[in-house]
Amino acid sequence: MSSSKQNSLFQNAEFVPPDAIFDVTRRYLADASPDKVNLGQGTYRDENGQPWILPSVRMAKEAIGECGHEYLPIAGLKLFRDEAIKIALRGTKAYDDGRVATCQALSGTGALLLAGLALKKANAGITTVYITEPTWSNHDLLFSSLGFKVVSVPYYKDGAFDFKSYVNGLKEADSTSAVVLHACAHNPTGCDPSRDQWKEVGRLVQEKGIFPIFDSAYLGFNSGSVDEDAWAIRYFVDALGLEASICLSFAKSMGLYGERIGLVSYVTQSTETARTMSSILENVQRATVSNPPAYGARIAATVLSTPAIAEQWSKDLITMSGRIKSMRHKLFSELTSLQTPGDWSHLIKQTGMFGYTGISPSQVAYLEDKHHVYMADTSRISIAGLNESNVAYFASALDDAVRTVPRG
Ligand code: LMR
C-alpha cells in the first residue's frame, strides 16, 4: 500500500466552527450534572422540563393512523397548504382573491430558503436583504449563502426595541432590497414593534419599494392567539396592499420540531402572478429537496382542518404561551427578591419564547462552567426551559454570575 501523500483537492478548505446554538445543546447533553439547566435552543418544555407532545397533535396522529409512504407532490400536501395559509392571511383580500402562491417547506429555514431562491428565479432585481441586529443567526447565513448582500440594521438598545435606529437604518434600503421582518416574538430580543411602529415601518417599506419577507415562526405561540400574532402580516398585505413573502413554521406552535413542517408563500398583485410564483416555488423545491416530507404535513393539516382538533390546538397554544409568561414573571420576582444588581424589568416586557438578559459572554460562560446553565452566548435564554423546579436555581446562578464576574 502506498503511503505517499498526494495533494488534496480540499487543501484550501477551511474548517467551519459548529453552529453556536446546536453546540449549546450538544454540551448540555454531554453534561452529567443533575442540576443542569438547558435554556439554549428554542424548544418548548413542559412544567417537568420535558418535551411536550401537544394533545391536539396526539389527536391528529390517532386520526391519521396508517397513511402509507408515498411521495407528496412537489408543492406538498394541498390540504396542508390550504389550511396553513389561512393562519397568516385569513380575512385579507389577497386571500379571498386567490392572489397567493404557497409551497410546503422544510420548516421555517426551508421556507426562507425557498423564498430566497424564488426571489432570485423571479428576476425581481433584489440584490440586498436587510436583517435586524441582533437576529436569529440563520438569517445572515442563509441569505448570504444564496448570494444576497446582507445588511444588518440596529434593532435593540437598553433593553428595548430601538425604533429610531431601526427606521433610520431601513431608510438606506430601496427597491433592490428585501427586508426580513419577524412577524412576532422577535428572536432573540423578544421586543416587537407596537402597532403604531409597525404602521410606520410599513409606510417606509411601501414608500421605498422594499420587498417584505415575514419570518413567522411563532404565530399563535407568542400570544396564544393566531389572529393577534398575524396582525402585522395582515396589515402589510391588506391595509397597505403590499406584495410579500410569508414564511411559516409549525415547529414551535405544534411542537413539530423534527418533522420539519413549514410553508412559504408569496402574496402577489394578481392571480396570474400568483400562478407564476407557484410554478417558480415548485421549480426551486424540485431543485433542492425534490418534494417535502409527508408526515408533519398530515399532522398539521389534520389539526387545522378538523374542528374539534383545531379547538384543542387553540387551548394548547394558550397552555404554552401562558406557561412561558408565568415563568417570565417568576424569574423576575426571584431576581427582585435576591436584589440582583441591575434592572431586570425588560424580562417581563419582552414577549415570545426568549428572554434577552443582556449579560456578557464571560458571565454566560461562568453560568455554564460553574452552574451547569446552558444558554446562547448572545445572552438569550429560552424561557420555556424554566419551570417551578429550576427557576429559583437559575435566578440564584444568574445573581452569582452578575455579582462575581465583571461585565467586561
Ligand atoms: C432557536 O432560535 O433556538 C431555534 O429557532 C432553533 C434554531 O434552529 O436555531
XYZ file of C-alpha atoms and ligand atoms in Angstrom:
417
model
C 0.000 0.000 0.000
C 1.379 3.369 -0.912
C 1.758 5.869 1.894
C 2.683 8.724 -0.414
C 0.787 11.856 0.421
C -0.937 13.419 -2.563
C -2.241 16.924 -2.809
C -5.843 17.094 -1.693
C -8.466 18.921 -3.652
C -9.547 20.310 -0.291
C -6.222 21.701 0.867
C -7.630 25.208 0.855
C -10.859 24.299 2.624
C -11.295 25.977 5.987
C -12.900 24.344 8.984
C -16.268 25.906 9.807
C -16.966 26.134 13.550
C -20.117 24.282 14.680
C -23.381 26.195 14.763
C -23.359 28.040 18.085
C -26.890 27.160 19.213
C -26.795 23.473 18.241
C -23.433 23.289 20.017
C -25.048 24.532 23.242
C -27.454 21.552 23.025
C -24.538 19.186 22.433
C -22.676 20.481 25.504
C -25.832 20.338 27.625
C -26.485 16.709 26.663
C -22.877 15.802 27.471
C -23.081 17.323 30.979
C -23.716 14.677 33.672
C -24.687 17.161 36.411
C -28.171 16.579 37.893
C -28.506 20.359 38.282
C -28.045 21.190 34.609
C -30.498 23.617 33.023
C -30.981 23.986 29.268
C -32.023 27.486 28.227
C -30.338 27.292 24.812
C -32.244 26.163 21.768
C -35.801 27.402 21.373
C -37.760 24.247 22.118
C -40.845 24.188 24.331
C -40.627 22.171 27.538
C -43.468 21.342 29.938
C -43.522 22.066 33.671
C -41.373 18.957 34.239
C -38.736 20.127 31.769
C -39.817 17.501 29.230
C -40.630 17.870 25.521
C -44.406 18.248 25.197
C -46.469 16.349 22.673
C -49.462 18.627 22.205
C -52.824 16.932 22.957
C -54.042 18.255 19.578
C -51.103 16.558 17.844
C -51.845 13.279 19.663
C -55.445 13.503 18.453
C -54.299 14.187 14.890
C -51.900 11.233 14.919
C -54.694 8.933 16.036
C -56.987 10.257 13.346
C -54.333 9.765 10.650
C -53.478 6.158 11.510
C -51.658 4.255 8.775
C -51.046 6.621 5.874
C -48.510 4.838 3.698
C -45.184 6.118 2.439
C -45.870 7.605 -0.972
C -44.304 10.824 -2.269
C -46.152 14.085 -1.822
C -46.489 16.397 -4.826
C -43.582 18.808 -5.285
C -45.529 21.694 -3.702
C -46.510 19.492 -0.765
C -49.813 18.339 0.692
C -52.605 20.501 -0.708
C -54.806 20.298 2.383
C -51.860 21.426 4.494
C -51.097 24.372 2.180
C -54.738 25.440 2.060
C -55.146 25.306 5.828
C -51.754 26.723 6.800
C -52.020 29.865 4.711
C -55.267 30.791 6.472
C -53.296 31.226 9.690
C -51.358 34.071 8.158
C -53.902 35.577 5.796
C -57.495 34.740 6.683
C -59.730 37.750 6.331
C -57.469 39.504 3.820
C -58.495 40.473 0.311
C -55.396 38.812 -1.182
C -56.524 35.513 0.347
C -60.130 35.943 -0.798
C -58.961 36.862 -4.320
C -56.629 33.850 -4.518
C -53.580 36.061 -5.093
C -51.330 33.791 -3.057
C -48.774 31.168 -4.105
C -47.965 28.530 -1.488
C -45.485 25.700 -1.209
C -44.771 23.319 1.666
C -41.261 23.783 3.031
C -38.792 22.263 5.468
C -39.942 24.305 8.456
C -39.012 27.982 8.819
C -35.498 27.633 7.446
C -36.723 25.739 4.391
C -39.412 28.358 3.833
C -36.846 31.177 3.906
C -34.618 29.175 1.593
C -37.384 28.738 -0.992
C -38.383 32.390 -0.574
C -34.826 33.477 -1.355
C -34.392 31.068 -4.261
C -37.733 32.131 -5.733
C -36.822 35.809 -5.417
C -33.718 35.109 -7.487
C -35.503 32.982 -10.056
C -38.276 35.575 -10.441
C -35.729 38.145 -11.661
C -37.184 40.578 -9.165
C -33.988 42.642 -9.073
C -33.487 42.097 -5.350
C -29.787 42.063 -4.503
C -29.741 43.033 -0.830
C -31.505 41.614 2.210
C -31.899 43.742 5.339
C -31.963 41.923 8.659
C -32.033 43.119 12.245
C -29.023 43.351 14.552
C -29.296 41.154 16.541
C -31.323 38.464 14.786
C -31.655 34.715 14.501
C -28.194 33.673 13.304
C -29.512 31.711 10.336
C -30.822 34.849 8.594
C -27.349 36.064 7.722
C -26.005 32.598 6.925
C -28.941 31.672 4.708
C -29.293 34.821 2.646
C -25.554 35.345 2.236
C -25.217 31.685 1.174
C -27.752 32.449 -1.565
C -25.555 35.272 -2.817
C -27.515 38.229 -1.450
C -25.701 41.116 0.153
C -26.879 41.105 3.755
C -27.145 44.366 5.696
C -27.775 44.449 9.447
C -29.846 47.274 10.901
C -29.650 48.102 14.642
C -32.779 46.883 16.404
C -32.158 46.805 20.141
C -30.877 49.205 22.758
C -31.141 49.448 26.550
C -33.477 46.507 26.906
C -35.969 47.638 24.247
C -36.715 47.924 20.528
C -34.585 50.761 19.119
C -37.263 52.066 16.776
C -35.398 55.211 15.753
C -32.177 53.471 14.729
C -34.126 50.714 13.012
C -36.135 53.100 10.867
C -33.021 55.158 10.091
C -31.172 52.026 9.005
C -34.055 50.876 6.833
C -34.140 54.241 5.080
C -30.958 53.152 3.281
C -32.886 50.325 1.573
C -34.552 50.711 -1.825
C -36.409 48.712 -4.450
C -33.432 46.401 -4.898
C -33.838 45.367 -1.258
C -35.859 42.875 0.705
C -36.318 43.124 4.452
C -36.749 40.197 6.807
C -39.428 41.098 9.361
C -40.095 38.974 12.451
C -43.902 38.776 12.357
C -43.985 38.485 16.158
C -41.786 37.307 19.044
C -38.555 38.795 17.693
C -35.752 36.240 18.016
C -33.585 36.807 20.068
C -34.723 40.034 21.789
C -38.412 39.340 22.459
C -39.072 43.004 21.599
C -41.724 43.587 18.932
C -42.754 46.906 17.389
C -46.021 48.347 18.698
C -48.874 48.566 16.178
C -48.109 52.236 15.574
C -44.457 51.399 14.993
C -45.440 48.600 12.592
C -47.523 51.138 10.690
C -44.508 53.412 10.325
C -42.275 50.533 9.246
C -44.969 49.578 6.731
C -45.168 53.119 5.389
C -41.401 53.158 4.892
C -41.373 49.736 3.226
C -44.111 50.923 0.873
C -42.528 54.294 0.129
C -39.111 52.792 -0.632
C -40.452 49.797 -2.551
C -38.696 47.344 -0.218
C -39.899 43.737 -0.503
C -41.090 42.342 2.869
C -40.279 38.774 3.864
C -42.086 37.799 7.053
C -40.305 35.204 9.148
C -43.332 33.899 11.035
C -42.139 31.045 13.217
C -44.278 31.874 16.238
C -47.836 32.577 15.051
C -50.139 31.590 17.900
C -47.244 30.554 20.098
C -46.457 34.133 21.070
C -49.726 35.430 22.493
C -51.856 32.288 22.373
C -53.886 33.833 19.511
C -53.023 33.280 15.863
C -55.016 36.353 14.789
C -53.222 38.603 17.264
C -49.795 37.297 16.223
C -50.556 37.630 12.478
C -51.615 41.269 12.826
C -48.512 42.800 11.227
C -48.606 40.422 8.243
C -52.257 41.190 7.578
C -51.667 44.905 7.986
C -48.913 44.907 5.328
C -50.848 42.694 2.919
C -54.346 44.037 3.453
C -54.245 47.620 4.705
C -51.166 48.539 2.650
C -51.871 46.168 -0.245
C -48.222 45.088 -0.440
C -46.757 42.058 -2.130
C -44.868 39.946 0.401
C -43.407 36.574 1.169
C -44.613 34.869 4.339
C -42.602 32.019 5.810
C -44.355 29.826 8.365
C -43.069 27.132 10.682
C -45.058 24.679 12.806
C -42.040 23.644 14.880
C -42.897 25.802 17.879
C -46.654 26.200 17.505
C -47.352 22.473 17.158
C -44.190 21.132 18.795
C -43.292 19.518 15.453
C -39.554 20.212 15.550
C -38.187 17.089 13.890
C -40.909 16.853 11.237
C -39.618 19.993 9.515
C -43.022 21.284 8.545
C -43.414 24.817 7.210
C -44.896 26.850 4.401
C -43.560 29.518 2.085
C -45.997 31.851 0.393
C -45.943 34.764 -1.994
C -48.741 37.318 -1.941
C -48.889 38.982 -5.350
C -50.914 41.667 -7.132
C -52.767 39.289 -9.452
C -53.864 35.666 -9.677
C -51.700 35.265 -12.816
C -48.601 36.355 -10.920
C -49.525 34.022 -8.069
C -49.675 31.196 -10.621
C -46.242 32.158 -11.939
C -44.778 32.330 -8.434
C -46.315 28.906 -7.643
C -44.514 27.470 -10.659
C -41.247 29.056 -9.528
C -41.658 27.748 -5.984
C -42.251 24.243 -7.329
C -39.196 24.571 -9.518
C -36.871 25.672 -6.701
C -38.322 22.993 -4.412
C -37.587 20.322 -7.041
C -34.046 21.628 -7.438
C -33.320 21.471 -3.720
C -35.322 18.728 -1.941
C -37.477 17.391 -4.804
C -40.617 17.041 -2.698
C -41.250 17.621 1.000
C -41.758 15.079 3.825
C -45.319 13.888 4.359
C -45.933 13.051 7.994
C -45.665 16.501 9.583
C -47.841 17.906 6.792
C -50.532 15.310 7.517
C -50.428 16.086 11.234
C -50.629 19.863 10.764
C -53.343 19.540 8.107
C -55.412 17.291 10.368
C -55.037 19.659 13.333
C -56.079 22.664 11.274
C -58.889 21.080 9.261
C -60.678 19.080 11.991
C -62.795 21.473 14.086
C -62.521 19.517 17.364
C -58.740 19.161 16.996
C -58.316 22.789 15.952
C -60.175 23.789 19.096
C -57.802 21.674 21.191
C -54.854 23.327 19.394
C -56.137 26.775 20.426
C -56.076 25.550 24.034
C -52.577 24.098 23.565
C -51.318 27.466 22.315
C -52.688 29.115 25.443
C -51.073 26.436 27.643
C -47.634 27.004 26.067
C -47.717 30.800 25.850
C -49.258 31.044 29.333
C -46.589 28.873 30.954
C -43.839 30.912 29.322
C -45.413 34.173 30.514
C -45.725 32.875 34.052
C -42.047 31.790 34.038
C -41.014 35.289 32.928
C -42.787 36.719 35.946
C -41.434 34.069 38.276
C -37.858 34.718 37.141
C -38.322 38.451 37.533
C -39.715 38.084 41.046
C -36.872 35.729 42.061
C -34.285 38.250 40.836
C -36.140 41.037 42.620
C -36.128 39.170 45.928
C -32.432 38.364 45.523
C -31.856 42.075 44.802
C -29.710 41.077 41.871
C -27.819 44.172 40.708
C -29.347 45.808 37.651
C -32.801 46.423 36.241
C -34.460 43.181 35.073
C -37.841 44.594 34.134
C -37.090 44.032 30.432
C -37.619 40.311 31.081
C -41.320 40.865 31.714
C -41.712 43.427 28.939
C -40.322 41.073 26.297
C -42.568 38.573 24.549
C -42.348 35.113 22.994
C -40.073 32.224 23.643
C -36.924 34.088 24.558
C -35.561 36.368 27.219
C -32.702 38.597 26.210
C -30.919 39.004 29.511
C -28.160 41.404 28.485
C -25.417 39.642 30.470
C -21.900 39.489 28.991
C -20.308 36.495 27.207
C -17.989 35.940 30.192
C -20.999 35.839 32.531
C -22.676 33.350 30.150
C -19.508 31.200 30.208
C -19.394 31.363 34.033
C -23.010 30.196 34.256
C -22.138 27.165 32.165
C -18.848 26.324 33.906
C -19.912 26.903 37.480
C -23.680 26.295 37.485
C -24.327 23.975 34.502
C -26.696 26.522 32.991
C -26.648 26.428 29.180
C -27.713 29.393 27.060
C -26.765 31.234 23.882
C -23.626 33.372 24.139
C -25.696 36.316 22.926
C -27.249 36.296 26.456
C -30.525 34.855 25.138
C -32.388 32.353 27.302
C -35.199 30.091 26.184
C -37.770 30.853 28.877
C -39.529 27.568 28.034
C -36.595 25.754 29.679
C -37.595 27.205 33.059
C -40.071 25.521 35.397
C -41.095 25.557 39.069
C -38.215 23.196 39.915
C -35.362 25.132 38.316
C -36.341 28.809 38.136
C -35.045 29.648 41.634
C -31.807 27.746 40.906
C -31.341 29.684 37.671
C -32.123 33.018 39.340
C -29.529 32.442 42.067
C -26.958 31.263 39.491
C -27.602 34.424 37.474
C -27.365 36.504 40.619
C -23.987 34.900 41.400
C -22.725 35.461 37.827
C -23.704 39.127 37.855
C -22.091 39.721 41.260
C -18.938 37.667 40.635
C -17.962 38.256 37.023
C -17.290 41.812 35.880
C -19.300 42.645 32.737
C -16.059 43.133 30.802
C -33.588 28.870 18.060
O -33.511 30.064 17.711
O -33.011 28.426 19.061
C -34.421 27.915 17.264
O -35.142 28.595 16.290
C -33.663 26.753 16.785
C -32.736 27.057 15.648
O -32.854 26.387 14.614
O -31.887 27.940 15.752
